[in-house]
Amino acid sequence: MFDIVKLELHAGNGGDGHVGWRREKYEPKGGPHGGDGGQGGSIYLVSDASLNSLIDFRFKTKFKAEPGERGMNNLKKGRDGKDLYLKVPVGTVVRQVGQEGVLFDFTEDGQEFLAVKGGRGGRGNWHFRTSTRQAPTFMEPGLKGEKAEVLLELKLIADAGFIGFPNVGKSSLLSILSAAKPKIANYHFTTLEPNLGVVKIEEGKSVVLADIPGLIEGAGEGAGLGFQFLKHVERVKLLIHVLDVSGSEGRDPMEDYELLRKEMKVYSEELMHREEIIVLNKSDLLDEKTLQERMDEIQKKTGREVFVVSAATRMGVEKLKYAIYNKVEAIEDVNLVEDFVEMVHEENPTRVEKIGDIYHISGDKVEFYFRGTDFEEPDSIRRFENFLEREGINASLKRLGIEDGDTVEVLGYQFVHVE
C-alpha cells in the first residue's frame, strides 16, 4: 500500500500591475490607466472516497499552480491563474514537513483543504495617482505564491479492526464476515498491507472492518511492519484481538494478548483506553474441555468479552458479526489525531552584507519594491530610494563602510553607489 508521500507545493505568483496611460481622442492628459495583475492559482487537497491509496503521487510529487497574468492598459485586469485540485483518499492526514501537529484530517468524502494560497495580483499605476503625483511611473508587482512541503499519511478509516500476530486467522475471518478477498495462506505475513471489508448486517446496517497486518515484538518502536501497522490501529473505534487459542504454533494466547497491548502502549498511550474484545480462533483444534479452560482463563485475566470462533468451520462467526456491530454502534467517535496547527510560511528577512568588495541587499521586501521600480523613471527611482531609507537599509550600508563609487548588488543587478 502506498500510504506515505511528501509533496512540494508552489502556488502561482500574482501577476504584476501595469504602468499604462490613457490614450483616447480628446483626452491629451488622460493620466495613469494601468490595470491590476491577476491572482495566482492556489492548490487545494480534496478527499475522494473512490481512492484507497496515494499511488497517484508515486512518480509526481512536485506541483505548481498557474500564475496570474500581468495587468494591461485601460485598467484591464490580468487573468487569474487556475486553481489546482489534488485528490487524496478519505483517511489522509496532512502535516507540514519539519513542523509538529496536523494541518488537516480528511474524514469524509469531498472535503477541501487550502494547502498553499496563490499570490495577490499587483496594482497598476492607476492606484498610485495623487493630487501631487498625477503621473506615477511605477506599479506594484504581484506577490509570490505560498510554498510548502507537506507530508500526506493515509490512515485507513474503519469501524473495527482485527489485530493479532501473523497466521492467527485474521484474513480468513474477514473473508467470511465480508465480501473482501484478502490473500490467505498458511504462512506468516501473507497480509503485508491492510484490507478493508464491509460487513452487512441487514438493509441499512453495516460495519467497515479492517484486517491489520500482523505485528512482531518491538513493533511499538518500529520493528517489522511496526509503525505501518500501528498507525492504522489509531483509526478504528473497536479493537478485536484475534488469538490462536489452540497454540498450534507453540504460542500462548494469553502471552500474545499481553504482548499486543504492550506494543500498542509503546506506540500510543491513548490506544490502551480504546474499546476492545477478544476473539479466540482455531477452536476446532481443541477438545471441548481444554477450550473451556483456556477461555475461562483469558476472560478472567483480561476482564474482556471473549468470543470463541473457528474460521475453518465457521462456528461462532455469525454471533461475532452481530456483536461487532452492536459494540461499534455503542461507541462514540474516537479522537483520531493530534491538535490541529496552522501552516507556517517563513518570509526571507531583509539582509545587508558585504561579500568581498560588493555590498549585497536581499529579502522579500527588497524584491517586492525592486520589481516594481522602473529605473529609467526618476519618480519610480525616488520611491525605491525612500524605501531603502525607511527600512534602515541605507544606514546599514553606512555601518558596513560603503563609500562613493562602491558596488551594490540587488537580486543579481549591480549598481554604483552615489553619495
Short mmCIF file of C-alpha atoms in Angstrom, two decimals:
data_model
loop_
_atom_site.label_atom_id
_atom_site.label_comp_id
_atom_site.label_asym_id
_atom_site.label_seq_id
_atom_site.Cartn_x
_atom_site.Cartn_y
_atom_site.Cartn_z
CA MET A 1 0.00 0.00 0.00
CA PHE A 2 1.37 3.40 -0.99
CA ASP A 3 0.34 5.35 2.12
CA ILE A 4 3.03 7.97 2.85
CA VAL A 5 4.23 10.65 0.44
CA LYS A 6 5.96 14.03 0.60
CA LEU A 7 4.76 16.74 -1.78
CA GLU A 8 6.32 20.03 -2.80
CA LEU A 9 3.59 22.57 -3.48
CA HIS A 10 4.02 26.01 -5.04
CA ALA A 11 1.03 28.27 -5.57
CA GLY A 12 1.04 30.60 -8.55
CA ASN A 13 2.58 34.05 -8.27
CA GLY A 14 0.31 37.05 -8.64
CA GLY A 15 0.57 38.95 -11.90
CA ASP A 16 2.38 42.29 -11.92
CA GLY A 17 0.45 45.52 -12.13
CA HIS A 18 0.80 47.56 -15.32
CA VAL A 19 2.23 51.01 -15.95
CA GLY A 20 -0.09 52.39 -18.62
CA TRP A 21 -1.64 55.64 -19.80
CA ARG A 22 -5.00 56.68 -21.03
CA ARG A 23 -4.71 57.38 -24.79
CA GLU A 24 -8.02 58.49 -26.16
CA LYS A 25 -9.15 61.19 -28.53
CA TYR A 26 -9.88 64.48 -26.77
CA GLU A 27 -8.01 63.21 -23.68
CA PRO A 28 -4.46 64.52 -24.23
CA LYS A 29 -3.76 64.34 -20.49
CA GLY A 30 -5.60 61.13 -19.74
CA GLY A 31 -3.30 60.16 -16.90
CA PRO A 32 -2.39 56.72 -15.47
CA HIS A 33 -4.51 53.84 -16.67
CA GLY A 34 -2.56 50.64 -15.83
CA GLY A 35 -4.61 47.63 -14.74
CA ASP A 36 -4.04 45.18 -11.88
CA GLY A 37 -2.38 41.79 -12.17
CA GLY A 38 -4.37 38.59 -11.79
CA GLN A 39 -4.47 36.41 -8.67
CA GLY A 40 -2.12 33.43 -8.69
CA GLY A 41 -3.68 29.98 -8.61
CA SER A 42 -3.95 28.17 -5.27
CA ILE A 43 -3.51 24.44 -4.58
CA TYR A 44 -6.25 22.52 -2.79
CA LEU A 45 -6.29 18.96 -1.47
CA VAL A 46 -9.68 17.27 -1.92
CA SER A 47 -10.80 13.94 -0.43
CA ASP A 48 -12.23 11.34 -2.80
CA ALA A 49 -13.92 8.20 -1.44
CA SER A 50 -13.14 6.28 -4.64
CA LEU A 51 -9.39 6.33 -3.86
CA ASN A 52 -7.77 3.90 -1.43
CA SER A 53 -4.07 4.78 -1.68
CA LEU A 54 -1.68 7.61 -2.52
CA ILE A 55 -0.31 5.76 -5.55
CA ASP A 56 -1.13 8.71 -7.85
CA PHE A 57 1.75 10.60 -6.22
CA ARG A 58 4.30 7.85 -6.68
CA PHE A 59 6.07 9.43 -9.65
CA LYS A 60 4.98 13.07 -9.41
CA THR A 61 5.48 14.88 -6.13
CA LYS A 62 6.04 18.49 -7.25
CA PHE A 63 3.07 20.64 -8.19
CA LYS A 64 2.87 24.28 -9.25
CA ALA A 65 -0.32 26.23 -9.83
CA GLU A 66 -0.79 28.67 -12.68
CA PRO A 67 0.43 32.27 -12.15
CA GLY A 68 -1.78 35.30 -12.65
CA GLU A 69 -1.32 37.37 -15.80
CA ARG A 70 0.08 40.89 -15.86
CA GLY A 71 -2.31 43.81 -15.84
CA MET A 72 -2.96 45.66 -19.09
CA ASN A 73 -3.68 49.17 -20.27
CA ASN A 74 -7.10 50.79 -19.96
CA LEU A 75 -7.50 49.38 -16.44
CA LYS A 76 -7.77 45.82 -17.76
CA LYS A 77 -7.08 43.25 -15.06
CA GLY A 78 -4.86 40.29 -15.86
CA ARG A 79 -6.47 36.84 -15.89
CA ASP A 80 -6.38 34.91 -12.61
CA GLY A 81 -4.33 31.71 -12.53
CA LYS A 82 -6.31 28.47 -12.36
CA ASP A 83 -6.52 26.73 -9.01
CA LEU A 84 -5.08 23.22 -8.81
CA TYR A 85 -7.05 20.44 -7.08
CA LEU A 86 -5.23 17.29 -5.94
CA LYS A 87 -7.37 14.29 -4.94
CA VAL A 88 -6.47 12.23 -1.87
CA PRO A 89 -8.19 9.25 -0.20
CA VAL A 90 -10.51 9.67 2.76
CA GLY A 91 -8.37 9.00 5.83
CA THR A 92 -5.44 11.14 4.69
CA VAL A 93 -3.72 13.23 7.36
CA VAL A 94 -1.81 16.33 6.21
CA ARG A 95 1.29 17.53 8.06
CA GLN A 96 3.88 20.19 7.28
CA VAL A 97 7.40 18.84 6.85
CA GLY A 98 9.57 19.95 9.77
CA GLN A 99 6.62 21.08 11.92
CA GLU A 100 4.65 19.37 14.69
CA GLY A 101 0.91 18.77 14.63
CA VAL A 102 -1.70 18.17 11.94
CA LEU A 103 -2.81 20.67 9.29
CA PHE A 104 -5.90 18.76 8.18
CA ASP A 105 -7.56 15.36 8.62
CA PHE A 106 -9.77 14.09 5.79
CA THR A 107 -12.53 12.04 7.39
CA GLU A 108 -15.32 12.49 4.83
CA ASP A 109 -15.72 12.47 1.06
CA GLY A 110 -15.49 15.85 -0.69
CA GLN A 111 -13.64 17.83 1.98
CA GLU A 112 -11.28 20.57 0.76
CA PHE A 113 -8.10 21.93 2.32
CA LEU A 114 -6.30 25.03 1.02
CA ALA A 115 -2.68 23.89 1.14
CA VAL A 116 -0.96 26.91 -0.43
CA LYS A 117 -2.56 30.19 -1.47
CA GLY A 118 -1.85 31.99 -4.71
CA GLY A 119 -0.13 35.37 -4.62
CA ARG A 120 -2.22 38.54 -4.82
CA GLY A 121 -2.03 40.42 -8.08
CA GLY A 122 -0.10 43.67 -8.06
CA ARG A 123 -1.80 47.05 -8.52
CA GLY A 124 -1.39 49.08 -11.66
CA ASN A 125 -0.09 52.66 -11.62
CA TRP A 126 -3.67 53.96 -11.66
CA HIS A 127 -3.84 53.23 -7.91
CA PHE A 128 -0.87 55.46 -7.08
CA ARG A 129 -2.12 58.74 -8.52
CA THR A 130 -2.45 61.62 -6.04
CA SER A 131 -3.01 65.37 -6.25
CA THR A 132 0.75 65.92 -6.17
CA ARG A 133 1.75 62.83 -8.20
CA GLN A 134 -0.55 62.77 -11.20
CA ALA A 135 1.62 60.58 -13.41
CA PRO A 136 3.09 57.71 -11.28
CA THR A 137 5.65 55.73 -13.27
CA PHE A 138 5.65 52.66 -11.06
CA MET A 139 3.34 49.76 -10.38
CA GLU A 140 3.09 47.08 -7.74
CA PRO A 141 4.48 43.62 -8.53
CA GLY A 142 2.39 40.55 -7.83
CA LEU A 143 3.06 38.76 -4.56
CA LYS A 144 4.71 35.39 -4.62
CA GLY A 145 2.53 32.32 -4.20
CA GLU A 146 2.97 30.35 -1.00
CA LYS A 147 5.32 27.36 -0.95
CA ALA A 148 5.15 24.37 1.33
CA GLU A 149 6.37 20.83 1.76
CA VAL A 150 3.60 18.65 3.11
CA LEU A 151 3.54 15.03 4.23
CA LEU A 152 0.45 13.02 3.33
CA GLU A 153 -0.15 9.99 5.52
CA LEU A 154 -3.02 7.62 4.84
CA LYS A 155 -4.66 6.01 7.85
CA LEU A 156 -7.48 3.67 6.94
CA ILE A 157 -10.82 4.58 8.42
CA ALA A 158 -12.67 1.54 9.73
CA ASP A 159 -15.21 0.94 12.47
CA ALA A 160 -13.38 -2.09 13.84
CA GLY A 161 -10.04 -3.76 13.20
CA PHE A 162 -8.64 -7.27 13.60
CA ILE A 163 -5.24 -7.17 15.29
CA GLY A 164 -3.02 -10.07 16.19
CA PHE A 165 0.18 -11.91 15.40
CA PRO A 166 0.80 -13.46 11.98
CA ASN A 167 -1.15 -16.55 10.95
CA VAL A 168 -3.87 -16.37 13.62
CA GLY A 169 -6.67 -16.23 11.03
CA LYS A 170 -7.49 -12.53 10.72
CA SER A 171 -7.71 -12.59 6.93
CA SER A 172 -9.83 -15.75 6.98
CA LEU A 173 -12.31 -14.17 9.36
CA LEU A 174 -12.51 -11.01 7.22
CA SER A 175 -13.23 -13.06 4.10
CA ILE A 176 -16.06 -14.88 5.89
CA LEU A 177 -17.63 -11.82 7.52
CA SER A 178 -17.46 -9.61 4.41
CA ALA A 179 -17.08 -9.76 0.65
CA ALA A 180 -13.38 -8.84 0.90
CA LYS A 181 -10.90 -11.18 -0.77
CA PRO A 182 -7.64 -10.86 1.17
CA LYS A 183 -4.68 -13.10 0.39
CA ILE A 184 -4.85 -16.17 2.63
CA ALA A 185 -2.15 -18.80 3.11
CA ASN A 186 -0.72 -20.95 5.88
CA TYR A 187 2.47 -18.96 6.42
CA HIS A 188 3.44 -15.76 8.15
CA PHE A 189 2.97 -12.27 6.71
CA THR A 190 0.58 -13.11 3.89
CA THR A 191 -1.01 -9.78 4.83
CA LEU A 192 1.53 -7.03 4.19
CA GLU A 193 -0.99 -4.20 3.91
CA PRO A 194 -4.39 -3.54 5.49
CA ASN A 195 -7.52 -4.96 3.88
CA LEU A 196 -10.98 -3.46 4.28
CA GLY A 197 -14.32 -5.24 4.12
CA VAL A 198 -17.92 -4.16 4.64
CA VAL A 199 -19.85 -6.44 6.99
CA LYS A 200 -23.55 -6.22 6.12
CA ILE A 201 -25.94 -6.87 8.96
CA GLU A 202 -29.23 -6.03 7.26
CA GLU A 203 -30.58 -3.33 4.95
CA GLY A 204 -29.09 0.00 6.00
CA LYS A 205 -26.85 -1.52 8.68
CA SER A 206 -23.20 -2.34 8.10
CA VAL A 207 -19.73 -2.13 9.65
CA VAL A 208 -16.41 -1.38 7.97
CA LEU A 209 -13.93 -3.97 9.19
CA ALA A 210 -10.14 -3.85 8.71
CA ASP A 211 -7.67 -6.69 8.71
CA ILE A 212 -4.49 -5.03 10.01
CA PRO A 213 -1.15 -6.68 9.13
CA GLY A 214 0.34 -8.93 11.81
CA LEU A 215 2.98 -7.42 14.04
CA ILE A 216 6.01 -8.71 15.88
CA GLU A 217 7.65 -7.92 19.19
CA GLY A 218 9.18 -4.43 19.06
CA ALA A 219 6.55 -3.05 16.65
CA GLY A 220 5.87 -0.13 19.01
CA GLU A 221 9.42 1.03 18.32
CA GLY A 222 9.20 0.41 14.58
CA ALA A 223 10.35 -3.22 14.27
CA GLY A 224 8.89 -5.34 11.46
CA LEU A 225 5.82 -3.66 10.00
CA GLY A 226 5.93 -1.57 13.17
CA PHE A 227 4.55 1.91 12.71
CA GLN A 228 2.89 0.91 9.42
CA PHE A 229 0.72 -1.47 11.43
CA LEU A 230 0.06 0.72 14.44
CA LYS A 231 -0.87 3.94 12.61
CA HIS A 232 -3.86 2.12 11.08
CA VAL A 233 -4.92 0.88 14.53
CA GLU A 234 -5.33 4.54 15.57
CA ARG A 235 -8.32 4.91 13.27
CA VAL A 236 -10.61 2.12 14.46
CA LYS A 237 -13.26 2.50 17.17
CA LEU A 238 -13.20 -1.14 18.25
CA LEU A 239 -10.05 -3.29 18.57
CA ILE A 240 -10.62 -7.00 18.01
CA HIS A 241 -7.77 -9.10 19.37
CA VAL A 242 -7.59 -12.33 17.36
CA LEU A 243 -5.72 -15.05 19.27
CA ASP A 244 -4.83 -18.60 18.29
CA VAL A 245 -6.45 -20.42 21.20
CA SER A 246 -5.08 -23.77 20.01
CA GLY A 247 -1.44 -22.74 20.42
CA SER A 248 -0.80 -24.63 17.18
CA GLU A 249 2.46 -22.74 16.57
CA GLY A 250 3.76 -23.07 20.10
CA ARG A 251 2.45 -19.68 21.21
CA ASP A 252 0.46 -18.95 24.35
CA PRO A 253 -2.70 -16.92 23.58
CA MET A 254 -2.62 -15.05 26.89
CA GLU A 255 1.02 -14.05 26.39
CA ASP A 256 0.18 -12.90 22.87
CA TYR A 257 -2.60 -10.67 24.16
CA GLU A 258 -0.35 -9.06 26.77
CA LEU A 259 2.38 -8.50 24.20
CA LEU A 260 -0.08 -6.88 21.77
CA ARG A 261 -1.18 -4.49 24.50
CA LYS A 262 2.42 -3.69 25.38
CA GLU A 263 3.32 -2.78 21.80
CA MET A 264 0.27 -0.54 21.46
CA LYS A 265 1.14 1.25 24.72
CA VAL A 266 4.69 1.94 23.50
CA TYR A 267 3.25 3.48 20.35
CA SER A 268 0.37 5.43 21.91
CA GLU A 269 -0.94 5.53 25.45
CA GLU A 270 -4.37 6.51 24.09
CA LEU A 271 -4.77 3.10 22.39
CA MET A 272 -4.80 1.43 25.78
CA HIS A 273 -8.17 3.04 26.51
CA ARG A 274 -9.78 2.03 23.23
CA GLU A 275 -12.77 -0.35 23.40
CA GLU A 276 -11.77 -3.95 22.64
CA ILE A 277 -12.97 -7.54 22.54
CA ILE A 278 -11.11 -10.84 22.26
CA VAL A 279 -11.71 -13.49 19.60
CA LEU A 280 -10.32 -16.99 20.17
CA ASN A 281 -9.83 -18.55 16.74
CA LYS A 282 -8.88 -22.12 15.69
CA SER A 283 -11.13 -23.50 18.42
CA ASP A 284 -11.83 -26.57 16.27
CA LEU A 285 -8.30 -27.85 17.03
CA LEU A 286 -9.04 -28.28 20.75
CA ASP A 287 -11.26 -30.65 22.70
CA GLU A 288 -14.21 -29.08 24.47
CA LYS A 289 -12.73 -29.28 27.98
CA THR A 290 -9.40 -27.68 27.09
CA LEU A 291 -11.14 -24.97 25.07
CA GLN A 292 -13.41 -24.08 28.01
CA GLU A 293 -10.46 -23.92 30.41
CA ARG A 294 -8.48 -21.58 28.16
CA MET A 295 -11.49 -19.37 27.50
CA ASP A 296 -12.23 -19.06 31.23
CA GLU A 297 -8.59 -18.24 31.99
CA ILE A 298 -8.36 -15.50 29.36
CA GLN A 299 -11.70 -13.98 30.30
CA LYS A 300 -10.74 -13.88 33.99
CA LYS A 301 -7.28 -12.36 33.43
CA THR A 302 -8.30 -9.75 30.87
CA GLY A 303 -11.78 -8.81 32.04
CA ARG A 304 -12.76 -8.52 28.36
CA GLU A 305 -15.67 -10.03 26.49
CA VAL A 306 -14.43 -13.20 24.78
CA PHE A 307 -15.83 -14.88 21.65
CA VAL A 308 -14.90 -18.39 20.56
CA VAL A 309 -14.87 -18.99 16.78
CA SER A 310 -13.42 -21.21 14.10
CA ALA A 311 -12.74 -19.72 10.69
CA ALA A 312 -12.30 -23.25 9.35
CA THR A 313 -15.77 -24.50 10.40
CA ARG A 314 -17.43 -21.04 10.69
CA MET A 315 -18.52 -21.89 14.22
CA GLY A 316 -19.39 -18.73 16.23
CA VAL A 317 -18.83 -16.37 13.28
CA GLU A 318 -22.46 -15.25 12.96
CA LYS A 319 -22.66 -14.39 16.65
CA LEU A 320 -19.39 -12.45 16.35
CA LYS A 321 -20.73 -10.42 13.42
CA TYR A 322 -23.71 -9.07 15.37
CA ALA A 323 -21.59 -8.47 18.47
CA ILE A 324 -19.14 -6.31 16.46
CA TYR A 325 -21.99 -4.25 15.00
CA ASN A 326 -23.63 -3.67 18.40
CA LYS A 327 -20.32 -2.72 20.01
CA VAL A 328 -19.44 -0.24 17.25
CA GLU A 329 -22.87 1.40 17.39
CA ALA A 330 -22.48 2.00 21.13
CA ILE A 331 -19.05 3.68 20.82
CA GLU A 332 -18.73 7.41 20.30
CA ASP A 333 -16.29 8.74 17.70
CA VAL A 334 -12.69 8.48 18.85
CA ASN A 335 -10.11 11.26 18.75
CA LEU A 336 -8.14 10.27 15.68
CA VAL A 337 -5.34 12.81 15.51
CA GLU A 338 -3.34 15.35 17.49
CA ASP A 339 -4.13 19.03 17.77
CA PHE A 340 -4.54 20.98 14.57
CA VAL A 341 -1.98 23.68 13.75
CA GLU A 342 -1.63 26.48 11.22
CA MET A 343 0.64 26.30 8.21
CA VAL A 344 3.95 28.07 8.85
CA HIS A 345 5.09 30.30 5.96
CA GLU A 346 8.51 31.78 6.60
CA GLU A 347 9.47 35.08 4.97
CA ASN A 348 13.01 35.96 3.94
CA PRO A 349 14.10 38.86 6.14
CA THR A 350 15.94 41.88 4.76
CA ARG A 351 19.70 41.29 4.71
CA VAL A 352 22.50 43.78 4.11
CA GLU A 353 26.00 42.30 3.93
CA LYS A 354 29.41 42.85 2.38
CA ILE A 355 30.94 39.94 0.46
CA GLY A 356 34.37 40.78 -0.87
CA ASP A 357 34.15 44.28 -2.33
CA ILE A 358 30.41 44.11 -3.14
CA TYR A 359 27.52 45.13 -0.87
CA HIS A 360 24.51 42.80 -1.16
CA ILE A 361 20.88 43.66 -0.36
CA SER A 362 18.27 40.87 -0.31
CA GLY A 363 14.94 39.83 1.21
CA ASP A 364 11.27 39.56 0.26
CA LYS A 365 10.51 43.24 0.91
CA VAL A 366 13.51 44.33 -1.10
CA GLU A 367 12.45 42.14 -4.00
CA PHE A 368 8.88 43.45 -3.86
CA TYR A 369 9.89 47.10 -4.19
CA PHE A 370 12.73 46.37 -6.61
CA ARG A 371 10.49 44.53 -9.05
CA GLY A 372 8.02 47.43 -9.04
CA THR A 373 10.67 50.03 -9.94
CA ASP A 374 11.36 51.42 -13.41
CA PHE A 375 14.97 52.61 -13.19
CA GLU A 376 14.53 54.83 -16.21
CA GLU A 377 11.89 56.93 -14.44
CA PRO A 378 13.00 59.40 -11.71
CA ASP A 379 9.68 59.17 -9.85
CA SER A 380 9.94 55.39 -9.69
CA ILE A 381 13.57 55.51 -8.55
CA ARG A 382 12.68 58.03 -5.84
CA ARG A 383 10.08 55.63 -4.45
CA PHE A 384 12.67 52.84 -4.20
CA GLU A 385 15.17 55.18 -2.53
CA ASN A 386 12.54 56.18 0.02
CA PHE A 387 12.01 52.50 0.80
CA LEU A 388 15.76 51.97 1.38
CA GLU A 389 15.84 54.92 3.76
CA ARG A 390 12.63 53.95 5.57
CA GLU A 391 13.74 50.35 6.14
CA GLY A 392 17.13 51.44 7.50
CA ILE A 393 18.99 49.78 4.63
CA ASN A 394 20.98 52.94 3.82
CA ALA A 395 22.00 53.18 7.46
CA SER A 396 23.16 49.54 7.40
CA LEU A 397 25.24 50.18 4.29
CA LYS A 398 26.95 53.12 6.01
CA ARG A 399 27.73 51.00 9.06
CA LEU A 400 29.40 48.49 6.77
CA GLY A 401 31.61 51.29 5.42
CA ILE A 402 30.14 51.91 1.97
CA GLU A 403 31.72 54.77 0.04
CA ASP A 404 31.00 56.73 -3.11
CA GLY A 405 31.63 54.55 -6.17
CA ASP A 406 31.27 51.18 -4.40
CA THR A 407 29.18 48.42 -6.00
CA VAL A 408 25.78 47.41 -4.61
CA GLU A 409 24.05 44.24 -5.82
CA VAL A 410 20.28 43.69 -5.60
CA LEU A 411 18.79 40.44 -6.95
CA GLY A 412 21.67 39.92 -9.36
CA TYR A 413 21.67 43.52 -10.63
CA GLN A 414 24.67 45.73 -9.82
CA PHE A 415 24.62 49.50 -9.22
CA VAL A 416 27.20 52.14 -8.36
CA HIS A 417 26.63 53.81 -5.00
CA VAL A 418 26.47 57.61 -5.18
CA GLU A 419 26.71 59.75 -2.03
#
